[in-house]
Short mmCIF file of C-alpha atoms in Angstrom, two decimals:
data_model
loop_
_atom_site.label_atom_id
_atom_site.label_comp_id
_atom_site.label_asym_id
_atom_site.label_seq_id
_atom_site.Cartn_x
_atom_site.Cartn_y
_atom_site.Cartn_z
CA UNK A 1 28.63 177.05 -91.32
CA UNK A 2 24.97 176.23 -92.01
CA UNK A 3 22.80 174.64 -89.32
CA UNK A 4 22.45 171.44 -91.38
CA UNK A 5 26.21 171.15 -91.93
CA UNK A 6 26.92 171.90 -88.27
CA UNK A 7 24.45 169.22 -87.18
CA UNK A 8 26.22 166.73 -89.41
CA UNK A 9 29.77 167.66 -88.42
CA UNK A 10 29.46 168.12 -84.66
CA UNK A 11 28.64 164.47 -83.84
CA UNK A 12 31.65 163.36 -85.87
CA UNK A 13 33.92 165.81 -84.08
CA UNK A 14 32.48 164.73 -80.75
CA UNK A 15 33.33 161.12 -81.51
CA UNK A 16 36.89 162.11 -82.35
CA UNK A 17 37.16 163.98 -79.05
CA UNK A 18 35.68 161.09 -77.09
CA UNK A 19 37.93 158.44 -78.65
CA UNK A 20 41.27 159.51 -77.10
CA UNK A 21 39.47 160.11 -73.81
CA UNK A 22 38.09 156.57 -73.80
CA UNK A 23 41.48 155.12 -74.69
CA UNK A 24 43.25 157.12 -71.98
CA UNK A 25 40.75 156.45 -69.21
CA UNK A 26 39.39 153.07 -70.18
CA UNK A 27 35.77 154.25 -70.14
CA UNK A 28 33.04 154.76 -72.64
CA UNK A 29 30.41 157.49 -72.71
CA UNK A 30 29.10 158.08 -69.19
CA UNK A 31 25.51 158.34 -68.11
CA UNK A 32 24.71 161.99 -67.54
CA UNK A 33 27.69 163.13 -69.59
CA UNK A 34 27.54 166.57 -71.22
CA UNK A 35 26.11 166.51 -74.75
CA UNK A 36 28.79 165.86 -77.40
CA UNK A 37 28.39 169.39 -78.79
CA UNK A 38 29.37 170.87 -75.44
CA UNK A 39 32.55 168.79 -75.22
CA UNK A 40 33.49 169.91 -78.73
CA UNK A 41 32.98 173.51 -77.62
CA UNK A 42 35.07 172.90 -74.50
CA UNK A 43 37.99 171.55 -76.51
CA UNK A 44 37.71 174.32 -79.10
CA UNK A 45 37.70 176.95 -76.35
CA UNK A 46 40.70 175.41 -74.55
CA UNK A 47 42.70 175.17 -77.79
CA UNK A 48 42.16 178.90 -78.31
CA UNK A 49 42.90 179.56 -74.64
CA UNK A 50 46.17 177.64 -74.88
CA UNK A 51 47.28 179.85 -77.76
CA UNK A 52 46.06 183.02 -76.08
CA UNK A 53 47.98 182.50 -72.84
CA UNK A 54 50.96 180.97 -74.68
CA UNK A 55 51.26 177.98 -72.39
CA UNK A 56 53.55 175.32 -73.89
CA UNK A 57 51.59 172.55 -72.17
CA UNK A 58 48.01 172.13 -70.92
CA UNK A 59 45.88 169.32 -69.52
CA UNK A 60 42.17 169.35 -68.69
CA UNK A 61 39.49 166.96 -67.50
CA UNK A 62 35.74 167.03 -66.98
CA UNK A 63 34.36 164.67 -64.33
CA UNK A 64 30.67 163.85 -63.96
CA UNK A 65 29.98 161.88 -60.79
CA UNK A 66 32.42 158.99 -60.86
CA UNK A 67 33.16 159.16 -64.59
CA UNK A 68 35.75 161.13 -66.56
CA UNK A 69 33.62 162.32 -69.45
CA UNK A 70 36.25 164.35 -71.25
CA UNK A 71 39.94 165.10 -71.05
CA UNK A 72 42.87 166.31 -73.09
CA UNK A 73 46.61 166.78 -72.72
CA UNK A 74 48.44 168.90 -75.29
CA UNK A 75 51.81 170.48 -75.88
CA UNK A 76 55.18 169.86 -74.25
CA UNK A 77 56.89 170.27 -70.90
CA UNK A 78 60.00 172.33 -70.20
CA UNK A 79 62.22 169.55 -71.56
CA UNK A 80 60.26 169.29 -74.80
CA UNK A 81 58.59 166.02 -73.84
CA UNK A 82 54.94 165.48 -74.76
CA UNK A 83 52.35 166.31 -72.07
CA UNK A 84 50.12 163.32 -71.20
CA UNK A 85 47.35 162.78 -68.64
CA UNK A 86 50.04 161.32 -66.37
CA UNK A 87 52.45 164.26 -66.54
CA UNK A 88 52.85 165.69 -63.02
CA UNK A 89 52.25 169.42 -62.45
CA UNK A 90 53.07 171.34 -59.27
CA UNK A 91 49.68 172.47 -57.98
CA UNK A 92 50.37 175.70 -56.10
CA UNK A 93 47.66 176.61 -53.61
CA UNK A 94 45.38 173.80 -54.81
CA UNK A 95 47.56 171.95 -52.27
CA UNK A 96 45.73 173.74 -49.47
CA UNK A 97 42.63 171.62 -50.04
CA UNK A 98 44.75 168.47 -49.51
CA UNK A 99 46.13 169.86 -46.26
CA UNK A 100 42.64 170.75 -45.09
CA UNK A 101 41.51 167.21 -45.94
CA UNK A 102 44.36 165.74 -43.86
CA UNK A 103 43.41 167.92 -40.89
CA UNK A 104 39.73 167.00 -41.20
CA UNK A 105 40.69 163.33 -41.17
CA UNK A 106 42.40 163.92 -37.82
CA UNK A 107 39.31 165.79 -36.59
CA UNK A 108 37.08 162.84 -37.50
CA UNK A 109 39.53 160.48 -35.80
CA UNK A 110 39.16 162.48 -32.57
CA UNK A 111 42.81 163.56 -32.59
CA UNK A 112 42.22 167.26 -33.34
CA UNK A 113 39.48 169.70 -32.33
CA UNK A 114 38.68 172.50 -34.77
CA UNK A 115 38.15 175.15 -32.12
CA UNK A 116 41.08 174.18 -29.92
CA UNK A 117 44.14 176.45 -29.76
CA UNK A 118 46.73 175.29 -32.25
CA UNK A 119 49.29 175.33 -29.43
CA UNK A 120 47.60 172.27 -27.99
CA UNK A 121 49.13 170.41 -30.95
CA UNK A 122 52.13 172.62 -31.79
CA UNK A 123 53.18 173.86 -28.32
CA UNK A 124 56.38 175.46 -29.60
CA UNK A 125 54.60 177.80 -32.05
CA UNK A 126 55.78 181.39 -31.57
CA UNK A 127 54.85 184.69 -33.23
CA UNK A 128 56.09 188.22 -32.61
CA UNK A 129 52.95 188.73 -30.46
CA UNK A 130 52.87 185.69 -28.18
CA UNK A 131 49.39 186.45 -26.85
CA UNK A 132 48.00 186.13 -30.39
CA UNK A 133 49.86 182.87 -30.99
CA UNK A 134 48.23 181.45 -27.86
CA UNK A 135 44.70 182.30 -29.10
CA UNK A 136 44.82 181.08 -32.72
CA UNK A 137 42.62 178.03 -33.31
CA UNK A 138 42.80 175.23 -35.84
CA UNK A 139 39.61 176.48 -37.54
CA UNK A 140 41.07 179.97 -37.90
CA UNK A 141 44.11 178.50 -39.66
CA UNK A 142 41.87 176.56 -42.06
CA UNK A 143 39.67 179.53 -43.00
CA UNK A 144 42.58 182.00 -42.79
CA UNK A 145 41.31 184.35 -40.09
CA UNK A 146 44.38 184.18 -37.84
CA UNK A 147 45.46 187.74 -38.57
CA UNK A 148 48.75 186.55 -40.01
CA UNK A 149 49.90 188.58 -43.04
CA UNK A 150 51.18 187.12 -46.28
CA UNK A 151 54.83 186.26 -45.68
CA UNK A 152 56.28 186.20 -49.19
CA UNK A 153 58.33 189.38 -48.62
CA UNK A 154 59.92 187.91 -45.49
CA UNK A 155 61.73 185.09 -47.25
CA UNK A 156 59.47 182.50 -45.62
CA UNK A 157 58.02 181.00 -48.80
CA UNK A 158 59.53 179.45 -51.95
CA UNK A 159 62.68 178.41 -50.10
CA UNK A 160 63.17 175.17 -52.06
CA UNK A 161 64.51 173.55 -48.91
CA UNK A 162 64.36 169.75 -48.94
CA UNK A 163 66.51 168.96 -45.94
CA UNK A 164 64.92 167.09 -42.99
CA UNK A 165 62.69 169.30 -40.86
CA UNK A 166 62.36 171.99 -43.56
CA UNK A 167 58.63 172.54 -42.98
CA UNK A 168 59.07 172.86 -39.21
CA UNK A 169 61.93 175.34 -39.70
CA UNK A 170 59.68 177.53 -41.84
CA UNK A 171 57.11 177.58 -39.02
CA UNK A 172 59.75 178.30 -36.37
CA UNK A 173 60.84 181.30 -38.46
CA UNK A 174 57.33 182.76 -38.05
CA UNK A 175 58.50 183.87 -34.59
CA UNK A 176 59.46 187.20 -36.15
CA UNK A 177 56.07 187.73 -37.84
CA UNK A 178 53.65 190.14 -36.21
CA UNK A 179 49.92 189.54 -36.83
CA UNK A 180 48.11 192.47 -38.42
CA UNK A 181 44.59 191.66 -37.18
CA UNK A 182 42.95 190.00 -34.20
CA UNK A 183 42.33 186.25 -34.67
CA UNK A 184 38.83 185.47 -35.91
CA UNK A 185 38.00 188.98 -37.10
CA UNK A 186 38.82 189.04 -40.82
CA UNK A 187 39.92 186.75 -43.65
CA UNK A 188 43.54 187.43 -44.55
CA UNK A 189 45.06 184.97 -47.03
CA UNK A 190 48.48 183.82 -45.90
CA UNK A 191 50.60 180.80 -46.75
CA UNK A 192 51.77 180.88 -43.14
CA UNK A 193 48.42 179.44 -42.00
CA UNK A 194 48.88 176.30 -44.06
CA UNK A 195 52.55 176.00 -43.10
CA UNK A 196 51.38 175.71 -39.50
CA UNK A 197 48.67 173.19 -40.44
CA UNK A 198 51.29 171.04 -42.17
CA UNK A 199 53.35 170.99 -38.99
CA UNK A 200 50.20 170.25 -36.96
CA UNK A 201 49.76 167.09 -39.05
CA UNK A 202 53.37 166.14 -38.32
CA UNK A 203 53.11 166.81 -34.57
CA UNK A 204 49.82 164.94 -34.12
CA UNK A 205 50.73 161.88 -36.22
CA UNK A 206 54.46 161.63 -35.58
CA UNK A 207 54.98 161.33 -39.34
CA UNK A 208 56.29 163.77 -41.91
CA UNK A 209 53.58 165.71 -43.69
CA UNK A 210 54.47 163.99 -46.97
CA UNK A 211 54.48 160.58 -45.34
CA UNK A 212 51.03 161.06 -43.79
CA UNK A 213 49.57 162.45 -47.00
CA UNK A 214 50.94 159.52 -48.98
CA UNK A 215 49.51 156.92 -46.59
CA UNK A 216 46.12 158.48 -45.86
CA UNK A 217 45.23 160.47 -49.01
CA UNK A 218 47.36 159.90 -52.09
CA UNK A 219 47.61 156.10 -52.03
CA UNK A 220 43.94 155.53 -51.13
CA UNK A 221 43.00 157.73 -54.10
CA UNK A 222 45.33 155.91 -56.46
CA UNK A 223 47.33 159.08 -57.11
CA UNK A 224 50.38 157.22 -58.41
CA UNK A 225 51.93 160.17 -60.27
CA UNK A 226 51.80 162.51 -57.28
CA UNK A 227 54.70 163.78 -55.16
CA UNK A 228 54.72 165.15 -51.62
CA UNK A 229 58.49 164.90 -51.07
CA UNK A 230 61.59 165.66 -53.09
CA UNK A 231 62.30 161.94 -53.40
CA UNK A 232 58.84 161.30 -54.81
CA UNK A 233 59.20 164.24 -57.20
CA UNK A 234 62.41 162.73 -58.54
CA UNK A 235 60.81 159.29 -58.79
CA UNK A 236 57.75 160.39 -60.78
CA UNK A 237 59.77 162.88 -62.83
CA UNK A 238 58.14 166.26 -62.21
CA UNK A 239 59.24 168.14 -65.36
CA UNK A 240 60.29 171.78 -65.67
CA UNK A 241 57.64 174.37 -66.40
CA UNK A 242 57.84 177.90 -67.73
CA UNK A 243 57.76 181.55 -66.74
CA UNK A 244 56.80 184.44 -68.97
CA UNK A 245 59.63 186.69 -70.09
CA UNK A 246 58.39 189.76 -71.93
CA UNK A 247 55.32 187.75 -72.91
CA UNK A 248 57.12 184.64 -74.12
CA UNK A 249 57.49 181.27 -72.33
CA UNK A 250 60.88 180.68 -70.76
CA UNK A 251 61.88 177.29 -69.34
CA UNK A 252 62.29 177.31 -65.57
CA UNK A 253 63.28 174.29 -63.49
CA UNK A 254 63.40 175.01 -59.75
CA UNK A 255 63.73 172.08 -57.33
CA UNK A 256 60.89 170.65 -55.28
CA UNK A 257 60.14 172.63 -52.10
CA UNK A 258 59.71 170.45 -49.03
CA UNK A 259 59.53 173.55 -46.83
CA UNK A 260 56.38 174.66 -48.64
CA UNK A 261 54.69 171.38 -49.48
CA UNK A 262 51.68 171.90 -47.19
CA UNK A 263 50.66 175.23 -48.73
CA UNK A 264 51.66 175.03 -52.36
CA UNK A 265 54.10 172.43 -53.65
CA UNK A 266 52.24 169.14 -53.93
CA UNK A 267 52.62 167.69 -57.44
CA UNK A 268 50.04 165.54 -59.23
CA UNK A 269 48.97 164.52 -62.72
CA UNK A 270 45.68 165.13 -64.46
CA UNK A 271 44.72 161.49 -63.89
CA UNK A 272 45.50 161.86 -60.18
CA UNK A 273 43.30 164.92 -59.90
CA UNK A 274 40.36 163.22 -61.59
CA UNK A 275 40.50 160.69 -58.74
CA UNK A 276 40.64 163.51 -56.19
CA UNK A 277 37.76 165.39 -57.84
CA UNK A 278 35.70 162.19 -57.92
CA UNK A 279 36.13 161.78 -54.15
CA UNK A 280 35.07 165.39 -53.61
CA UNK A 281 31.89 164.84 -55.59
CA UNK A 282 31.18 161.40 -54.10
CA UNK A 283 31.06 162.46 -50.43
CA UNK A 284 34.63 161.42 -49.74
CA UNK A 285 34.62 158.03 -51.50
CA UNK A 286 36.75 156.77 -54.37
CA UNK A 287 36.78 153.23 -55.80
CA UNK A 288 34.71 151.96 -52.88
CA UNK A 289 36.98 153.43 -50.21
CA UNK A 290 36.14 156.38 -47.97
CA UNK A 291 38.85 158.93 -47.21
CA UNK A 292 36.43 161.21 -45.32
CA UNK A 293 32.80 161.18 -44.24
CA UNK A 294 30.11 163.03 -46.23
CA UNK A 295 29.75 165.41 -43.29
CA UNK A 296 33.49 166.07 -43.32
CA UNK A 297 33.49 166.86 -47.03
CA UNK A 298 30.55 169.22 -46.55
CA UNK A 299 32.39 171.03 -43.76
CA UNK A 300 35.45 171.48 -45.95
CA UNK A 301 33.37 172.95 -48.79
CA UNK A 302 31.16 175.27 -46.73
CA UNK A 303 32.20 178.92 -46.95
CA UNK A 304 32.64 180.48 -43.52
CA UNK A 305 34.08 183.96 -44.02
CA UNK A 306 33.69 186.60 -46.76
CA UNK A 307 36.58 186.58 -49.20
CA UNK A 308 36.94 188.04 -52.68
CA UNK A 309 33.31 188.09 -53.80
CA UNK A 310 32.54 184.71 -52.25
CA UNK A 311 33.35 182.93 -49.01
CA UNK A 312 36.47 181.09 -47.94
CA UNK A 313 35.94 177.55 -46.74
CA UNK A 314 38.61 175.13 -45.49
CA UNK A 315 41.17 175.05 -48.28
CA UNK A 316 38.41 175.81 -50.80
CA UNK A 317 36.51 178.87 -52.03
CA UNK A 318 32.71 178.78 -51.99
CA UNK A 319 30.91 180.95 -54.53
CA UNK A 320 28.51 181.07 -57.47
CA UNK A 321 28.81 181.12 -61.25
CA UNK A 322 26.48 181.84 -64.13
CA UNK A 323 23.01 183.28 -64.54
CA UNK A 324 21.03 181.89 -62.88
CA UNK A 325 23.77 181.49 -60.31
CA UNK A 326 24.88 177.97 -59.45
CA UNK A 327 27.06 177.14 -56.47
CA UNK A 328 30.70 176.33 -57.17
CA UNK A 329 33.49 175.19 -54.85
CA UNK A 330 36.96 175.83 -56.20
CA UNK A 331 40.58 176.70 -55.63
CA UNK A 332 43.31 177.78 -58.00
CA UNK A 333 47.01 177.94 -57.35
CA UNK A 334 50.38 178.61 -58.90
CA UNK A 335 54.09 178.32 -58.42
CA UNK A 336 56.65 180.27 -60.40
CA UNK A 337 56.38 177.88 -63.35
CA UNK A 338 53.01 176.12 -63.17
CA UNK A 339 49.30 176.69 -62.62
CA UNK A 340 46.43 174.52 -61.43
CA UNK A 341 42.68 174.90 -60.90
CA UNK A 342 40.01 172.52 -59.61
CA UNK A 343 36.37 173.61 -59.79
CA UNK A 344 33.41 171.63 -58.42
CA UNK A 345 29.76 172.22 -59.31
CA UNK A 346 28.08 170.11 -56.60
CA UNK A 347 24.54 170.68 -57.84
CA UNK A 348 25.44 169.27 -61.25
CA UNK A 349 27.75 166.55 -59.88
CA UNK A 350 30.45 168.08 -62.07
CA UNK A 351 34.16 168.86 -61.71
CA UNK A 352 36.59 170.66 -64.00
CA UNK A 353 40.38 170.40 -63.76
CA UNK A 354 42.75 172.67 -65.72
CA UNK A 355 46.55 172.49 -65.51
CA UNK A 356 49.11 174.65 -67.34
CA UNK A 357 52.90 174.55 -67.17
CA UNK A 358 53.43 178.31 -67.13
CA UNK A 359 52.76 181.20 -64.76
CA UNK A 360 53.21 184.90 -64.23
CA UNK A 361 51.61 187.26 -61.74
CA UNK A 362 50.56 189.40 -64.72
CA UNK A 363 48.69 186.45 -66.28
CA UNK A 364 46.87 185.24 -63.18
CA UNK A 365 43.47 186.51 -64.37
CA UNK A 366 43.57 184.89 -67.83
CA UNK A 367 44.88 181.60 -66.40
CA UNK A 368 42.17 181.39 -63.72
CA UNK A 369 39.44 182.12 -66.28
CA UNK A 370 39.70 178.78 -68.10
CA UNK A 371 38.02 176.47 -65.57
CA UNK A 372 35.21 178.98 -65.02
CA UNK A 373 34.62 179.21 -68.76
CA UNK A 374 34.59 175.44 -69.19
CA UNK A 375 31.91 175.27 -66.48
CA UNK A 376 29.92 177.97 -68.29
CA UNK A 377 30.10 176.03 -71.55
CA UNK A 378 29.01 172.80 -69.84
CA UNK A 379 26.03 174.67 -68.39
CA UNK A 380 25.01 175.67 -71.92
CA UNK A 381 26.37 179.20 -71.69
CA UNK A 382 29.13 181.15 -73.37
CA UNK A 383 32.68 181.70 -72.14
CA UNK A 384 33.62 185.15 -70.95
CA UNK A 385 36.43 186.05 -73.29
CA UNK A 386 39.25 188.50 -72.77
CA UNK A 387 39.97 188.08 -69.06
CA UNK A 388 42.18 191.05 -68.28
CA UNK A 389 45.83 190.76 -67.53
CA UNK A 390 46.83 192.58 -64.38
CA UNK A 391 47.29 196.19 -65.60
CA UNK A 392 49.72 196.85 -62.76
CA UNK A 393 52.28 194.53 -64.34
CA UNK A 394 51.65 195.62 -67.90
CA UNK A 395 51.95 199.31 -67.11
CA UNK A 396 54.89 198.87 -64.79
CA UNK A 397 56.86 196.73 -67.20
CA UNK A 398 56.15 199.16 -70.04
CA UNK A 399 57.08 202.09 -67.81
CA UNK A 400 60.33 200.49 -66.72
CA UNK A 401 61.32 199.75 -70.32
CA UNK A 402 60.51 203.35 -71.34
CA UNK A 403 62.55 204.77 -68.46
CA UNK A 404 65.45 202.45 -69.31
CA UNK A 405 65.43 203.65 -72.94
CA UNK A 406 65.33 207.29 -71.79
CA UNK A 407 68.23 206.73 -69.38
CA UNK A 408 70.24 205.01 -72.10
CA UNK A 409 69.70 207.98 -74.40
CA UNK A 410 70.78 210.42 -71.69
CA UNK A 411 73.80 208.27 -70.93
CA UNK A 412 74.94 208.25 -74.55
CA UNK A 413 74.39 212.02 -74.79
CA UNK A 414 76.42 212.60 -71.62
CA UNK A 415 79.31 210.39 -72.73
CA UNK A 416 79.47 212.07 -76.14
CA UNK A 417 79.36 215.48 -74.45
CA UNK A 418 82.25 214.60 -72.19
CA UNK A 419 84.59 213.58 -75.02
CA UNK A 420 83.69 216.20 -77.63
CA UNK A 421 85.21 219.71 -77.50
CA UNK A 422 82.47 221.86 -75.98
CA UNK A 423 81.32 225.00 -77.70
CA UNK A 424 79.41 227.93 -76.37
CA UNK A 425 79.82 230.14 -73.32
CA UNK A 426 81.52 228.63 -70.28
CA UNK A 427 79.49 227.93 -67.13
CA UNK A 428 80.71 228.96 -63.72
CA UNK A 429 82.23 226.28 -61.49
CA UNK A 430 79.45 226.74 -58.94
CA UNK A 431 76.71 226.17 -61.49
CA UNK A 432 78.51 223.12 -62.85
CA UNK A 433 78.80 221.56 -59.38
CA UNK A 434 75.17 222.34 -58.50
CA UNK A 435 73.89 220.91 -61.76
CA UNK A 436 75.95 217.76 -61.34
CA UNK A 437 74.73 217.25 -57.78
CA UNK A 438 71.17 217.55 -59.07
CA UNK A 439 71.82 214.86 -61.68
CA UNK A 440 73.44 212.56 -59.13
CA UNK A 441 70.65 213.06 -56.57
CA UNK A 442 67.97 212.46 -59.19
CA UNK A 443 69.62 209.28 -60.45
CA UNK A 444 70.11 207.97 -56.92
CA UNK A 445 66.49 208.69 -56.04
CA UNK A 446 65.30 206.91 -59.20
CA UNK A 447 67.43 203.83 -58.51
CA UNK A 448 66.24 203.68 -54.90
CA UNK A 449 62.60 204.17 -55.92
CA UNK A 450 62.47 201.37 -58.49
CA UNK A 451 64.20 198.87 -56.22
CA UNK A 452 61.78 199.62 -53.38
CA UNK A 453 58.50 200.57 -55.07
CA UNK A 454 58.42 197.82 -57.69
CA UNK A 455 58.46 194.91 -55.19
CA UNK A 456 55.87 196.69 -53.04
CA UNK A 457 53.43 196.89 -55.97
CA UNK A 458 52.23 193.34 -55.25
CA UNK A 459 51.26 192.95 -51.62
CA UNK A 460 54.74 193.84 -50.43
CA UNK A 461 56.53 191.03 -52.29
CA UNK A 462 60.28 191.24 -51.88
CA UNK A 463 62.83 191.57 -54.65
CA UNK A 464 63.50 187.84 -54.53
CA UNK A 465 59.81 187.12 -55.16
CA UNK A 466 59.67 189.55 -58.08
CA UNK A 467 62.76 187.86 -59.52
CA UNK A 468 61.11 184.45 -59.08
CA UNK A 469 57.63 185.21 -60.41
CA UNK A 470 58.30 188.10 -62.82
CA UNK A 471 61.89 187.88 -64.09
CA UNK A 472 61.22 190.38 -66.89
CA UNK A 473 60.08 192.99 -64.37
CA UNK A 474 63.09 192.19 -62.19
CA UNK A 475 65.53 192.58 -65.10
CA UNK A 476 63.91 195.84 -66.21
CA UNK A 477 64.18 197.12 -62.64
CA UNK A 478 67.87 196.24 -62.49
CA UNK A 479 68.43 197.86 -65.89
CA UNK A 480 66.86 201.12 -64.70
CA UNK A 481 68.90 201.12 -61.49
CA UNK A 482 72.18 200.35 -63.30
CA UNK A 483 71.56 202.89 -66.05
CA UNK A 484 70.70 205.51 -63.44
CA UNK A 485 74.00 204.82 -61.69
CA UNK A 486 75.97 204.99 -64.94
CA UNK A 487 74.25 208.22 -65.90
CA UNK A 488 75.22 209.73 -62.56
CA UNK A 489 78.86 208.73 -63.17
CA UNK A 490 78.72 210.15 -66.69
CA UNK A 491 77.43 213.48 -65.38
CA UNK A 492 80.28 213.55 -62.88
CA UNK A 493 82.65 212.95 -65.78
CA UNK A 494 81.15 215.84 -67.75
CA UNK A 495 81.56 218.10 -64.73
CA UNK A 496 85.14 216.97 -64.19
CA UNK A 497 86.03 217.86 -67.77
CA UNK A 498 84.47 221.30 -67.37
CA UNK A 499 86.17 221.99 -64.05
CA UNK A 500 89.64 220.93 -65.18
CA UNK A 501 89.95 223.74 -67.66
CA UNK A 502 88.23 222.63 -70.85
CA UNK A 503 86.90 226.08 -71.71
CA UNK A 504 83.93 226.31 -73.99
CA UNK A 505 85.40 229.43 -75.71
CA UNK A 506 88.81 229.22 -77.36
CA UNK A 507 91.27 231.60 -75.65
CA UNK A 508 92.99 234.08 -77.98
CA UNK A 509 96.66 234.34 -77.11
CA UNK A 510 98.34 237.78 -77.50
CA UNK A 511 100.57 238.21 -80.51
CA UNK A 512 104.04 239.68 -79.98
CA UNK A 513 105.74 241.58 -82.80
CA UNK A 514 109.38 242.51 -83.04
CA UNK A 515 110.13 246.20 -82.37
CA UNK A 516 112.63 248.24 -84.42
#
């Protein structure tokens, strides 16, 4: 496209992009909004991104100060219904910033002290090492320096428990968890920290976590499509999302999870999150109402401990982006069937929200890349294309499929060998037994290895977590284990045929002739 033609076309395209945004949000072009060309580039990039990651549904928004200057909602949910700016998505670990906000509200109200032991507020908290439990502070929970390990392999997350007291039961079950580091020494990301913070909110306020969040955060922000309880999720109609299955989207509709709401299961729409992002940029204010002081917002955003190339704050990550580097505050999150990302650029008074109704551990890198790339485009730069999928998953899934095919071939060969009349020299019984034992031992070792090693490939996740987040890997693992078992049985069958007298060399019977 020539420069002259591009200059003529881009403003027209920009107007087309801005029109549905203005209709959906009730605003016109905002002062300080990104140039129209940049919003066209943002939408073009996200359309390509949507195709690349194969998400059936996607929603995005760009907020500048107190104005939504661009947004889009495309595709369908797990029921085939059209995605709109008011479609709720489950936010994953983006929820942690809401929990941190609730705790900071209690700090500003004088009801919680950041450096007080958490047992002052949750006296019944127990861990496998009671002396550590007694020393953990509220601040250490917020910045994840308690020493608690990730607890996904222990069956303490993704329980989908919505019975009364579910969140407290999850925290009581931490009594069997042994910390792996001294409190305050190192950042160690664990959902357990934000489980405990959710219960702290309940113990201090006398309300359920969802009830407090609704009254003090969600309603003041006008987040009418959000859900912090199973009843709210049913009322607003949180739709099914998707998981990847051998690279293709597969509908998945788990229930709401009240036992995990404080660390990863809050639901909200794109419109809701534009309100939330506005409050983060506006020093805790939205529509003339303050949900937190400017000092409180600054404390939440300020990185306090090294973590993953940046610093972990309180429910947020504090880092830089671009060249020259500009400060960003962000958090991404996922459940088994959805993904969310909020990114703030405080120096530019800018926020980016990206939501997708699909997830896989293998695709975490490409999914996270979108919000960063939108911020790069809005800063006048270029997106970094080709964010790598996790090679661990790709190689492991390919390896499992290859092993399964090999085992199937060996199984067919063994079955055919056991039913066909053997030819060639006979083997001794001892050699037959030894060879069969070798086959059986090898197959047993392979089955045991895949069922143990595969879950451990991702921070010790258990088999249930692999099944939940990577069903294709789980099915391939089961296929290998089952085929290994069948192959062992087939080799026993071959040996049984050999040992019961099926000689490989036909026996010549003596001929008797009449005498005389």
